[in-house]
Amino acid sequence: MASFDLVVIGTGPGGYVCAIRAAQLGMKVAVVEKWPTFGGTCLNIGCIPSKALLQASERYEEVTHMLPKMGIGVGKPKLDLATMMKFKTDGVDGNVKGVDFLFKKNKITPYVGTGRIVSAGKVEVKSSDGKTETLDAKNIVIATGSDVTKLKGVDIDEKRVVSSTGALVLDKVPEKMLVIGAGVIGLELGSVWRRLGSEVTVVEFLDRILPGMDGEVARSFQRILEKQGMTFKLGAKVTGVDASGKKLKANIEPAAGGKAETIEADVVLVAIGRVPYTEGLGLKEAGVAFDERGRIKTDGHFATNVKGIYAIGDVIAGPMLAHKAEDEGVAIAEILAGQAGHTNYDVIPGVVYTFPEVASVGKTEEELKQAGVAYNVGKFPFTANGRTKVNQTTDGFVKILADAKTDRVLGAHIIGAEAGEMIHEAAVLMEFGGSAEDLARTCHAHPTRSEAVKEAALAVGKRAIHM
Ligand code: FAD
Ligand code: NAI
């Protein structure tokens, strides 16, 4: 029987990063993956392919809306969807091959097959031809990720009624797309198809978009998306989709009850969240405990209630984000090596990769109010930033929230072009427990969009210069 210091089940960002870090620390490591390629949801059907389509569709839209203003006349763009999909697939291939390379480089043994925990210390791998092999493992890390949340009355066929997975491979632009859920997937993939020509309506159960993000940011972002042509039906739920005719017919009811209406669509995208995935892992038999939301329960340091079995990523509590899974992968590898591995859940950035982007780190105003924390707000609009003004990308603003007593930055929220890159200066500052004053006194290159971050920090002390 092959024997390892660590067997990691799942090669998403949590699993593959954990395996690499453990190998760096001298462990003999195996990974078990049931899909034919490594990289998990993120690389195969999540972050990476969606960002390729976001990038390509943004350029497509730019040709009509932006380039003529710059004096670049290239005429009406012609969409070749098959080539755009190949651009996406090539990017995915490059990324998954990269993981393959890193496994080889770090002498990690990959097993392709479905992993099942027989007991602490034993993982059975069943390959697609039915052959099984049992691995001996000093420690096991479960990194099996998440799956699409299903909606009662709406059967996903991944052709006309799709999850994000189907929405990434449509072979033609739907005339009308109905998106269920105004969360990250709904807004990112809704944006892709709207840019390529779909009429997109988003139905959201709550009375706001992007729950969990700062409320003011979400309201402003909704207005920007509406200006771009997206339609929102908030406080509404889809109770069923009739797929018997040529057009799909979605039944929509006010969330609070009331008169129903029917909306026709060519494609319905179900994007109401994701659920932890532990099917077939044998966890109940192994005695591993779950929390009330079906996530693997851990002690806060990734240990389950069964000795030698750990869990990270989407399958445990916390935001379902690739970089959160990666950080946890590093932390558990270091803990298993006897070091003080740690994930700081107070400083995990979140980015929506639309145009403009929405990025946030730390607390929202709503969270600070609820916790009774006194805070100061510094805000700076991109309309007052030289670089965005001259580039005519002025939608959005930067908002910094700082403790009223200590001036320590507790949260940063940005809507704007490249917000997802800019947010990290706030993240680094927050990791060091920095203040708005620290940020405000840091020299920022001119002309950059990041100067708006400095100005927002200055605005905390009511001394922004360009406003
Ligand atoms: P996963 O990436 O889900 O990987 C789990 C792996 O385990 C899979 O490869 C699966 O095949 C394997 N597996 C499961 N069970 C077994 C078994 N029994 N045996 C062997 N293998 C098994 N996050 C971001 O941070 N940024 C983004 O831009 C972003 N975009 C996204 C876009 C979409 C459309 C989606 C769906 C998600 C996106 N996410 C994004 C979320 C991100 O993909 C997840 O948070 C991340 O992939 C979680 O990593 P993980 O390692 O926990 O699990
Ligand atoms: P989400 O949790 O972001 O949003 C789901 C939305 O659906 C919520 O607004 C919720 O109120 C709404 N909803 C729930 N039930 C509903 C119903 N019956 N009818 C109408 N609306 C309903 O989930 P989403 O967008 O599916 O994404 C899943 C996960 O993937 C998220 O946790 C996210 O973190 C991750 N992801 C991250 C990305 C990024 O970081 N850029 C991109 C895409 C996904």
Coordinates of C-alpha atoms and ligand atoms in Angstrom, one line a residue:
M1 CA 0.0 0.0 0.0
A2 CA 1.4 3.4 -1.0
S3 CA 1.9 5.5 2.1
F4 CA 2.1 9.3 2.5
D5 CA 2.5 12.0 5.2
L6 CA -0.5 13.8 3.6
V7 CA -3.3 12.8 1.2
V8 CA -5.3 15.8 -0.1
I9 CA -8.7 15.0 -1.6
G10 CA -9.6 17.6 -4.3
T11 CA -7.2 19.8 -6.4
G12 CA -9.1 23.1 -6.4
P13 CA -7.2 26.2 -5.1
G14 CA -7.5 24.9 -1.5
G15 CA -6.2 21.3 -2.3
Y16 CA -3.5 22.0 -4.8
V17 CA -2.0 24.9 -2.8
C18 CA -2.1 22.8 0.4
A19 CA -0.3 20.0 -1.4
I20 CA 2.5 22.3 -2.7
R21 CA 3.0 24.0 0.6
A22 CA 3.2 20.6 2.4
A23 CA 5.7 19.3 -0.1
Q24 CA 7.8 22.5 0.3
L25 CA 7.8 21.7 4.1
G26 CA 9.2 18.2 3.4
M27 CA 6.1 16.1 3.5
K28 CA 5.5 13.1 1.2
V29 CA 2.2 14.2 -0.5
A30 CA -0.5 12.7 -2.7
V31 CA -3.5 14.4 -4.2
V32 CA -6.7 12.6 -5.3
E33 CA -8.8 14.2 -8.0
K34 CA -11.9 12.8 -9.7
W35 CA -12.0 15.2 -12.6
P36 CA -9.7 14.6 -15.6
T37 CA -7.9 18.0 -15.0
F38 CA -6.6 19.6 -11.9
G39 CA -7.5 23.0 -10.5
G40 CA -11.1 22.3 -9.2
T41 CA -14.1 24.6 -9.8
C42 CA -11.9 27.7 -9.9
L43 CA -9.7 26.8 -12.8
N44 CA -12.1 24.5 -14.8
I45 CA -15.6 26.0 -14.4
G46 CA -15.3 29.1 -12.2
C47 CA -12.9 32.0 -11.7
I48 CA -10.7 31.4 -14.7
P49 CA -13.1 30.7 -17.5
S50 CA -15.5 33.4 -16.2
K51 CA -12.7 36.0 -16.2
A52 CA -11.7 35.0 -19.8
L53 CA -15.3 35.7 -20.9
L54 CA -15.5 38.9 -18.9
Q55 CA -12.3 40.1 -20.4
A56 CA -13.3 39.2 -24.0
S57 CA -16.9 40.6 -23.7
E58 CA -15.6 43.8 -22.1
R59 CA -13.3 44.4 -25.1
Y60 CA -16.2 43.6 -27.4
E61 CA -18.4 46.3 -25.8
E62 CA -15.5 48.7 -25.7
V63 CA -15.2 48.7 -29.5
T64 CA -18.7 50.2 -29.7
H65 CA -18.8 52.5 -26.7
M66 CA -15.2 53.6 -25.9
L67 CA -12.9 53.4 -29.0
P68 CA -14.9 55.8 -31.2
K69 CA -14.6 58.4 -28.4
M70 CA -10.8 58.0 -28.6
G71 CA -10.8 58.5 -32.3
I72 CA -10.3 54.8 -33.1
G73 CA -12.9 53.8 -35.8
V74 CA -13.0 50.1 -36.3
G75 CA -16.7 49.9 -37.2
K76 CA -19.3 47.6 -35.8
P77 CA -17.7 44.6 -34.0
K78 CA -18.5 41.1 -35.3
L79 CA -18.9 38.4 -32.7
D80 CA -17.3 35.1 -33.4
L81 CA -18.6 33.3 -30.3
A82 CA -16.8 30.0 -31.1
T83 CA -13.4 31.8 -31.2
M84 CA -14.2 33.7 -28.0
M85 CA -15.0 30.3 -26.3
K86 CA -11.7 28.9 -27.7
F87 CA -9.9 31.9 -26.1
K88 CA -11.5 30.9 -22.8
T89 CA -10.7 27.2 -23.2
D90 CA -7.0 27.9 -24.1
G91 CA -6.7 30.1 -21.0
V92 CA -8.2 27.3 -18.9
D93 CA -5.9 24.7 -20.4
G94 CA -2.8 26.8 -19.7
N95 CA -3.9 27.2 -16.1
V96 CA -4.7 23.5 -15.4
K97 CA -1.5 22.4 -17.1
G98 CA 0.3 24.8 -14.7
V99 CA -1.0 22.9 -11.8
D100 CA 0.2 19.6 -13.4
F101 CA 3.6 21.2 -13.8
L102 CA 3.7 22.4 -10.1
F103 CA 2.7 18.9 -8.9
K104 CA 5.7 17.4 -10.8
K105 CA 8.0 20.1 -9.7
N106 CA 7.1 19.5 -6.1
K107 CA 7.2 15.7 -6.4
I108 CA 3.5 15.4 -5.4
T109 CA 1.9 12.1 -6.5
P110 CA -1.5 12.6 -8.2
Y111 CA -4.2 9.9 -8.2
V112 CA -7.0 10.4 -10.7
G113 CA -10.2 8.9 -9.2
T114 CA -12.9 9.5 -6.6
G115 CA -11.5 9.5 -3.0
R116 CA -13.3 8.0 -0.1
I117 CA -12.2 8.1 3.5
V118 CA -12.3 4.5 4.7
S119 CA -11.2 5.5 8.2
A120 CA -8.7 8.0 9.7
G121 CA -5.4 7.2 7.9
K122 CA -6.9 5.4 4.9
V123 CA -8.2 6.8 1.6
E124 CA -9.6 4.6 -1.1
V125 CA -9.3 5.9 -4.7
K126 CA -11.7 4.5 -7.3
S127 CA -10.8 5.3 -10.9
S128 CA -13.2 5.6 -13.7
D129 CA -12.6 2.0 -14.9
G130 CA -13.7 0.8 -11.5
K131 CA -10.3 -0.1 -10.1
T132 CA -9.7 0.7 -6.5
E133 CA -6.5 1.4 -4.6
T134 CA -6.1 2.3 -0.9
L135 CA -3.6 4.9 0.3
D136 CA -2.1 5.0 3.7
A137 CA -2.1 8.6 5.1
K138 CA -0.7 10.1 8.3
N139 CA -3.0 13.0 7.7
I140 CA -5.9 13.7 5.3
V141 CA -7.1 17.1 4.1
I142 CA -10.6 17.3 2.6
A143 CA -10.7 20.0 -0.1
T144 CA -13.7 18.8 -2.1
G145 CA -15.2 22.3 -2.7
S146 CA -18.8 23.1 -3.5
D147 CA -21.6 22.5 -6.0
V148 CA -24.5 24.5 -7.4
T149 CA -27.5 25.2 -5.1
K150 CA -30.6 23.8 -6.8
L151 CA -33.9 25.6 -6.9
K152 CA -37.2 23.8 -6.4
G153 CA -39.3 23.9 -9.6
V154 CA -36.4 24.8 -11.8
D155 CA -34.6 21.8 -13.5
I156 CA -31.1 22.6 -14.7
D157 CA -30.4 20.9 -18.0
E158 CA -27.2 23.0 -18.7
K159 CA -28.6 23.8 -22.1
R160 CA -31.5 26.3 -21.7
V161 CA -31.8 26.2 -17.9
V162 CA -28.2 26.5 -16.8
S163 CA -26.0 26.9 -13.8
S164 CA -22.7 28.9 -14.1
T165 CA -21.2 25.8 -15.7
G166 CA -23.7 25.9 -18.6
A167 CA -23.6 29.7 -18.8
L168 CA -19.8 29.4 -19.6
V169 CA -20.4 27.3 -22.7
L170 CA -23.5 28.6 -24.4
D171 CA -23.1 28.2 -28.2
K172 CA -25.2 31.2 -29.1
V173 CA -26.1 34.5 -27.5
P174 CA -29.6 34.2 -26.0
E175 CA -32.0 36.9 -27.0
K176 CA -33.4 37.0 -23.5
M177 CA -31.6 35.8 -20.4
L178 CA -33.3 35.5 -17.0
V179 CA -30.8 35.4 -14.1
I180 CA -32.0 34.1 -10.8
G181 CA -29.9 35.6 -8.0
A182 CA -28.2 39.0 -8.0
G183 CA -25.0 37.6 -6.4
V184 CA -21.5 37.5 -7.8
I185 CA -22.2 34.8 -10.4
G186 CA -25.5 36.4 -11.6
L187 CA -23.9 39.8 -12.1
E188 CA -20.6 38.6 -13.6
L189 CA -22.1 36.1 -16.1
G190 CA -25.2 38.4 -16.6
S191 CA -22.8 41.1 -17.7
V192 CA -20.9 38.8 -20.1
W193 CA -24.1 37.9 -22.0
R194 CA -25.6 41.4 -21.8
R195 CA -22.4 42.8 -23.4
L196 CA -22.6 40.2 -26.2
G197 CA -26.2 41.2 -26.9
S198 CA -28.7 39.5 -24.5
E199 CA -31.5 41.3 -22.8
V200 CA -30.8 40.4 -19.2
T201 CA -33.3 40.5 -16.3
V202 CA -32.1 39.6 -12.8
V203 CA -34.6 38.4 -10.3
E204 CA -33.4 38.7 -6.7
F205 CA -35.2 37.4 -3.6
L206 CA -33.9 40.2 -1.3
D207 CA -34.5 43.9 -1.8
R208 CA -30.9 44.6 -2.7
I209 CA -28.2 43.2 -4.9
L210 CA -24.9 41.6 -3.7
P211 CA -25.9 40.8 -0.1
G212 CA -22.9 41.0 2.2
M213 CA -21.3 43.9 0.4
D214 CA -21.6 47.4 1.7
G215 CA -25.2 48.7 1.1
E216 CA -24.2 52.1 -0.4
V217 CA -21.8 50.3 -2.7
A218 CA -24.5 47.8 -3.8
R219 CA -27.0 50.6 -4.5
S220 CA -24.6 52.6 -6.5
F221 CA -23.5 49.5 -8.4
Q222 CA -27.1 48.6 -9.2
R223 CA -27.6 52.0 -10.8
I224 CA -24.5 51.6 -12.9
L225 CA -25.6 48.2 -14.1
E226 CA -29.1 49.5 -14.9
K227 CA -27.5 52.3 -16.9
Q228 CA -25.6 49.6 -18.8
G229 CA -29.0 48.0 -19.7
M230 CA -29.5 45.3 -17.0
T231 CA -33.0 45.0 -15.5
F232 CA -33.6 44.1 -11.9
K233 CA -36.6 42.6 -10.2
L234 CA -35.8 42.8 -6.5
G235 CA -37.8 41.3 -3.7
A236 CA -39.0 38.6 -6.1
K237 CA -38.6 34.8 -6.5
V238 CA -38.9 32.4 -9.3
T239 CA -41.2 29.6 -8.3
G240 CA -40.9 27.5 -11.5
V241 CA -39.7 27.4 -15.1
D242 CA -41.8 25.8 -17.8
A243 CA -39.4 24.4 -20.4
S244 CA -42.1 22.7 -22.6
G245 CA -42.3 25.4 -25.3
K246 CA -39.8 27.1 -27.6
K247 CA -39.4 29.9 -25.1
L248 CA -38.9 29.2 -21.4
K249 CA -41.6 30.6 -19.1
A250 CA -40.6 31.6 -15.6
N251 CA -43.2 32.1 -13.0
I252 CA -42.2 35.0 -10.7
E253 CA -43.8 36.0 -7.4
P254 CA -43.1 38.9 -5.0
A255 CA -41.0 37.4 -2.2
A256 CA -43.5 38.8 0.3
G257 CA -46.4 37.1 -1.6
G258 CA -48.8 38.6 -4.1
K259 CA -49.6 38.5 -7.8
A260 CA -47.4 36.3 -9.9
E261 CA -46.2 37.2 -13.4
T262 CA -44.6 35.2 -16.2
I263 CA -41.3 36.2 -17.9
E264 CA -40.2 34.6 -21.1
A265 CA -36.6 33.8 -21.7
D266 CA -34.3 31.8 -24.0
V267 CA -31.9 30.9 -21.2
V268 CA -32.4 30.9 -17.4
L269 CA -29.3 31.1 -15.3
V270 CA -29.7 29.7 -11.8
A271 CA -27.2 31.5 -9.5
I272 CA -28.6 31.4 -6.0
G273 CA -25.4 30.3 -4.2
R274 CA -23.3 27.1 -3.8
V275 CA -23.4 24.3 -1.3
P276 CA -20.5 22.3 0.2
Y277 CA -19.7 19.1 -1.7
T278 CA -19.0 15.9 0.2
E279 CA -20.9 13.3 -1.7
G280 CA -19.4 9.8 -1.6
L281 CA -16.6 10.8 0.7
G282 CA -17.7 8.4 3.4
L283 CA -17.7 11.1 6.0
K284 CA -20.7 10.0 8.0
E285 CA -19.3 6.4 8.2
A286 CA -15.9 7.9 9.3
G287 CA -17.8 9.9 12.0
V288 CA -16.9 13.4 10.7
A289 CA -19.3 16.0 12.0
F290 CA -21.2 18.6 10.0
D291 CA -22.5 22.0 11.0
E292 CA -26.1 23.2 10.7
R293 CA -25.5 24.3 7.1
G294 CA -24.0 21.0 5.9
R295 CA -20.4 22.2 6.0
I296 CA -17.7 20.1 7.6
K297 CA -17.3 21.3 11.1
T298 CA -13.8 22.3 12.2
D299 CA -12.2 23.6 15.4
G300 CA -11.2 26.9 13.7
H301 CA -7.8 25.5 12.8
F302 CA -9.2 23.1 10.1
A303 CA -9.3 20.0 12.3
T304 CA -12.5 17.9 12.2
N305 CA -13.7 16.0 15.2
V306 CA -11.8 12.9 13.8
K307 CA -8.1 12.9 14.6
G308 CA -5.9 13.1 11.4
I309 CA -8.8 14.4 9.2
Y310 CA -8.8 18.2 8.3
A311 CA -10.9 20.3 5.9
I312 CA -10.4 23.6 4.0
G313 CA -12.0 25.7 1.3
D314 CA -15.6 25.9 0.2
V315 CA -16.4 22.7 2.2
I316 CA -16.0 24.5 5.5
A317 CA -17.4 27.8 6.9
G318 CA -16.4 31.2 5.5
P319 CA -16.6 33.0 2.2
M320 CA -16.6 30.6 -0.8
L321 CA -13.6 32.2 -2.5
A322 CA -10.5 30.8 -4.2
H323 CA -8.0 32.9 -2.3
K324 CA -9.6 32.0 1.1
A325 CA -9.3 28.3 0.2
E326 CA -5.6 28.9 -0.9
D327 CA -4.8 30.7 2.4
E328 CA -6.4 27.9 4.4
G329 CA -4.4 25.3 2.3
V330 CA -1.1 27.1 3.3
A331 CA -2.2 27.4 6.9
I332 CA -3.1 23.7 7.4
A333 CA 0.1 22.5 5.7
E334 CA 2.1 24.7 8.1
I335 CA 0.1 23.5 11.1
L336 CA 0.8 19.9 10.1
A337 CA 4.5 20.8 9.8
G338 CA 4.4 22.1 13.4
Q339 CA 4.3 25.7 12.5
A340 CA 1.8 28.4 13.4
G341 CA -0.3 28.4 10.2
H342 CA -3.1 31.0 10.3
T343 CA -5.8 32.5 8.1
N344 CA -6.9 36.1 9.0
Y345 CA -10.7 36.1 8.2
D346 CA -10.9 39.8 8.9
V347 CA -8.8 40.7 5.8
I348 CA -10.1 38.6 2.9
P349 CA -10.8 40.8 -0.1
G350 CA -13.8 40.1 -2.3
V351 CA -14.0 41.3 -5.9
V352 CA -16.8 41.3 -8.5
Y353 CA -15.1 41.4 -11.9
T354 CA -17.6 43.4 -13.8
F355 CA -17.0 46.8 -15.4
P356 CA -16.6 48.7 -13.3
E357 CA -15.2 46.3 -10.7
V358 CA -16.5 46.2 -7.1
A359 CA -13.9 45.3 -4.5
S360 CA -14.1 45.2 -0.7
V361 CA -12.1 44.2 2.3
G362 CA -13.0 44.2 6.0
K363 CA -16.2 45.5 7.5
T364 CA -19.1 47.1 5.8
E365 CA -21.0 50.1 7.3
E366 CA -23.9 47.8 8.2
E367 CA -21.6 45.4 10.1
L368 CA -20.0 48.3 12.0
K369 CA -23.4 49.7 13.0
Q370 CA -24.6 46.3 14.1
A371 CA -21.5 45.8 16.2
G372 CA -21.9 49.2 17.7
V373 CA -18.5 50.4 16.6
A374 CA -18.1 54.2 16.2
Y375 CA -16.4 54.9 12.8
N376 CA -15.5 57.7 10.4
V377 CA -16.1 57.5 6.7
G378 CA -13.9 58.9 4.0
K379 CA -15.2 58.9 0.5
F380 CA -13.7 60.0 -2.8
P381 CA -15.4 59.8 -6.2
F382 CA -13.5 58.8 -9.4
T383 CA -15.1 61.8 -11.1
A384 CA -12.5 63.8 -9.2
N385 CA -9.5 61.6 -10.0
G386 CA -7.3 62.9 -12.8
R387 CA -6.5 59.6 -14.4
T388 CA -10.0 58.3 -14.5
K389 CA -11.3 61.7 -15.7
V390 CA -8.9 61.8 -18.7
N391 CA -9.6 58.1 -19.5
Q392 CA -13.4 58.7 -19.1
T393 CA -13.9 55.8 -16.7
T394 CA -15.3 57.9 -13.8
D395 CA -18.0 55.6 -12.5
G396 CA -17.6 54.7 -8.8
F397 CA -15.8 55.8 -5.7
V398 CA -13.6 54.7 -2.9
K399 CA -14.9 54.5 0.7
I400 CA -12.6 54.0 3.7
L401 CA -14.1 53.1 7.1
A402 CA -11.9 53.9 10.1
D403 CA -12.3 53.4 13.8
A404 CA -13.5 56.8 15.3
K405 CA -11.2 56.5 18.3
T406 CA -8.0 54.9 16.9
D407 CA -8.3 55.8 13.2
R408 CA -7.5 52.1 12.4
V409 CA -8.9 51.1 9.0
L410 CA -11.7 48.6 9.5
G411 CA -13.0 48.4 5.9
A412 CA -12.4 49.6 2.4
H413 CA -14.8 49.5 -0.5
I414 CA -14.2 50.5 -4.1
I415 CA -16.3 50.6 -7.2
G416 CA -14.3 51.5 -10.2
A417 CA -12.2 50.3 -13.1
E418 CA -9.5 48.0 -11.7
A419 CA -10.9 48.2 -8.2
G420 CA -9.9 44.5 -7.8
E421 CA -6.2 45.5 -8.1
M422 CA -6.5 48.7 -5.9
I423 CA -8.1 46.9 -2.9
H424 CA -4.9 45.2 -1.9
E425 CA -3.2 48.4 -0.6
A426 CA -6.0 48.6 1.9
A427 CA -5.6 44.8 2.6
V428 CA -1.9 45.2 3.3
L429 CA -2.5 48.2 5.5
M430 CA -5.1 46.4 7.5
E431 CA -2.9 43.3 8.0
F432 CA -0.4 45.7 9.7
G433 CA -3.2 47.4 11.7
G434 CA -2.6 50.6 9.8
S435 CA -4.6 53.8 10.2
A436 CA -6.4 56.1 7.6
E437 CA -3.6 58.6 8.4
D438 CA -0.9 56.0 7.4
L439 CA -2.7 55.5 4.1
A440 CA -3.2 59.3 3.6
R441 CA 0.5 60.0 4.2
T442 CA 1.7 57.4 1.8
C443 CA 2.9 59.0 -1.4
H444 CA 0.9 57.7 -4.4
A445 CA 2.1 58.0 -7.9
H446 CA 0.4 60.5 -10.2
P447 CA -1.6 60.1 -12.3
T448 CA -3.1 56.8 -11.0
R449 CA -6.5 55.6 -10.0
S450 CA -5.0 54.6 -6.7
E451 CA -4.7 58.3 -5.8
A452 CA -8.4 58.0 -5.1
V453 CA -7.6 55.6 -2.3
K454 CA -5.2 58.1 -0.7
E455 CA -7.8 60.8 -1.1
A456 CA -10.5 58.7 0.5
A457 CA -8.1 58.1 3.4
L458 CA -7.5 61.9 3.6
A459 CA -11.3 62.4 3.5
V460 CA -11.6 60.3 6.7
G461 CA -9.8 63.3 8.4
K462 CA -11.9 65.8 6.3
R463 CA -8.9 67.0 4.3
A464 CA -9.2 65.5 0.8
I465 CA -7.3 67.8 -1.6
H466 CA -9.2 67.3 -4.9
M467 CA -12.7 67.5 -3.6
Ligands
FAD1 P1 -13.0 23.4 -5.6 O1 -12.3 24.4 -6.4 O2 -14.5 23.3 -5.8 O3 -12.3 22.0 -5.9 C1 -12.8 20.8 -5.4 C2 -12.2 19.7 -6.2 O4 -12.4 18.5 -5.5 C3 -12.8 19.5 -7.5 O5 -11.8 19.4 -8.5 C4 -13.6 18.2 -7.4 O6 -13.6 17.4 -8.6 C5 -12.7 17.5 -6.4 N1 -13.5 16.4 -5.7 C6 -14.7 16.5 -5.0 N2 -15.0 15.4 -4.4 C7 -13.9 14.5 -4.7 C8 -13.7 13.2 -4.3 N3 -14.5 12.5 -3.5 N4 -12.5 12.6 -4.8 C9 -11.7 13.3 -5.5 N5 -11.9 14.6 -5.9 C10 -13.0 15.2 -5.5 N6 -13.7 32.7 -6.4 C11 -12.8 33.7 -6.4 O7 -12.1 33.9 -5.4 N7 -12.7 34.5 -7.5 C12 -13.5 34.4 -8.6 O8 -13.4 35.1 -9.5 C13 -14.4 33.3 -8.6 N8 -15.2 33.1 -9.7 C14 -16.1 32.0 -9.7 C15 -16.9 31.9 -10.8 C16 -17.8 30.8 -10.8 C17 -18.6 30.6 -12.0 C18 -17.8 29.9 -9.7 C19 -18.7 28.7 -9.8 C20 -17.0 30.1 -8.6 C21 -16.1 31.1 -8.6 N9 -15.3 31.4 -7.5 C22 -14.5 32.4 -7.5 C23 -15.4 30.5 -6.3 C24 -14.2 29.5 -6.3 O9 -14.2 28.8 -7.5 C25 -14.2 28.6 -5.1 O10 -14.3 29.3 -3.9 C26 -13.0 27.7 -5.1 O11 -12.8 27.0 -6.3 C27 -13.0 26.8 -3.9 O12 -11.9 26.0 -3.9 P2 -11.8 24.6 -3.2 O13 -10.4 24.1 -3.3 O14 -12.4 24.6 -1.8 O15 -12.8 23.6 -4.1
NAI2 P1 -24.2 34.4 -4.0 O1 -24.4 33.9 -2.7 O2 -23.2 35.4 -4.3 O3 -25.6 35.1 -4.5 C1 -26.8 34.4 -4.6 C2 -27.9 35.4 -4.7 O4 -29.1 34.7 -4.9 C3 -28.1 36.2 -3.4 O5 -28.2 37.5 -3.7 C4 -29.4 35.6 -2.8 O6 -30.2 36.5 -2.0 C5 -30.1 35.2 -4.1 N1 -31.2 34.2 -4.0 C6 -31.1 33.1 -3.2 N2 -32.2 32.3 -3.4 C7 -33.0 33.0 -4.3 C8 -34.2 32.7 -4.9 N3 -34.9 31.6 -4.7 N4 -34.7 33.6 -5.9 C9 -34.0 34.7 -6.2 N5 -32.8 35.0 -5.6 C10 -32.3 34.1 -4.7 O7 -24.1 33.1 -4.9 P2 -23.6 32.9 -6.4 O8 -23.7 34.2 -7.2 O9 -24.3 31.7 -6.9 O10 -22.1 32.5 -6.2 C11 -21.7 31.4 -5.5 C12 -20.4 31.6 -4.8 O11 -19.4 31.6 -5.7 C13 -20.4 32.8 -4.0 O12 -20.2 32.5 -2.6 C14 -19.2 33.6 -4.5 O13 -18.4 34.0 -3.4 C15 -18.4 32.6 -5.4 N6 -18.1 33.4 -6.6 C16 -17.1 34.4 -6.4 C17 -16.8 35.2 -7.5 C18 -15.8 36.2 -7.3 O14 -15.1 36.3 -6.3 N7 -15.7 37.2 -8.2 C19 -17.4 35.0 -8.8 C20 -18.4 34.0 -8.8 C21 -18.7 33.2 -7.8

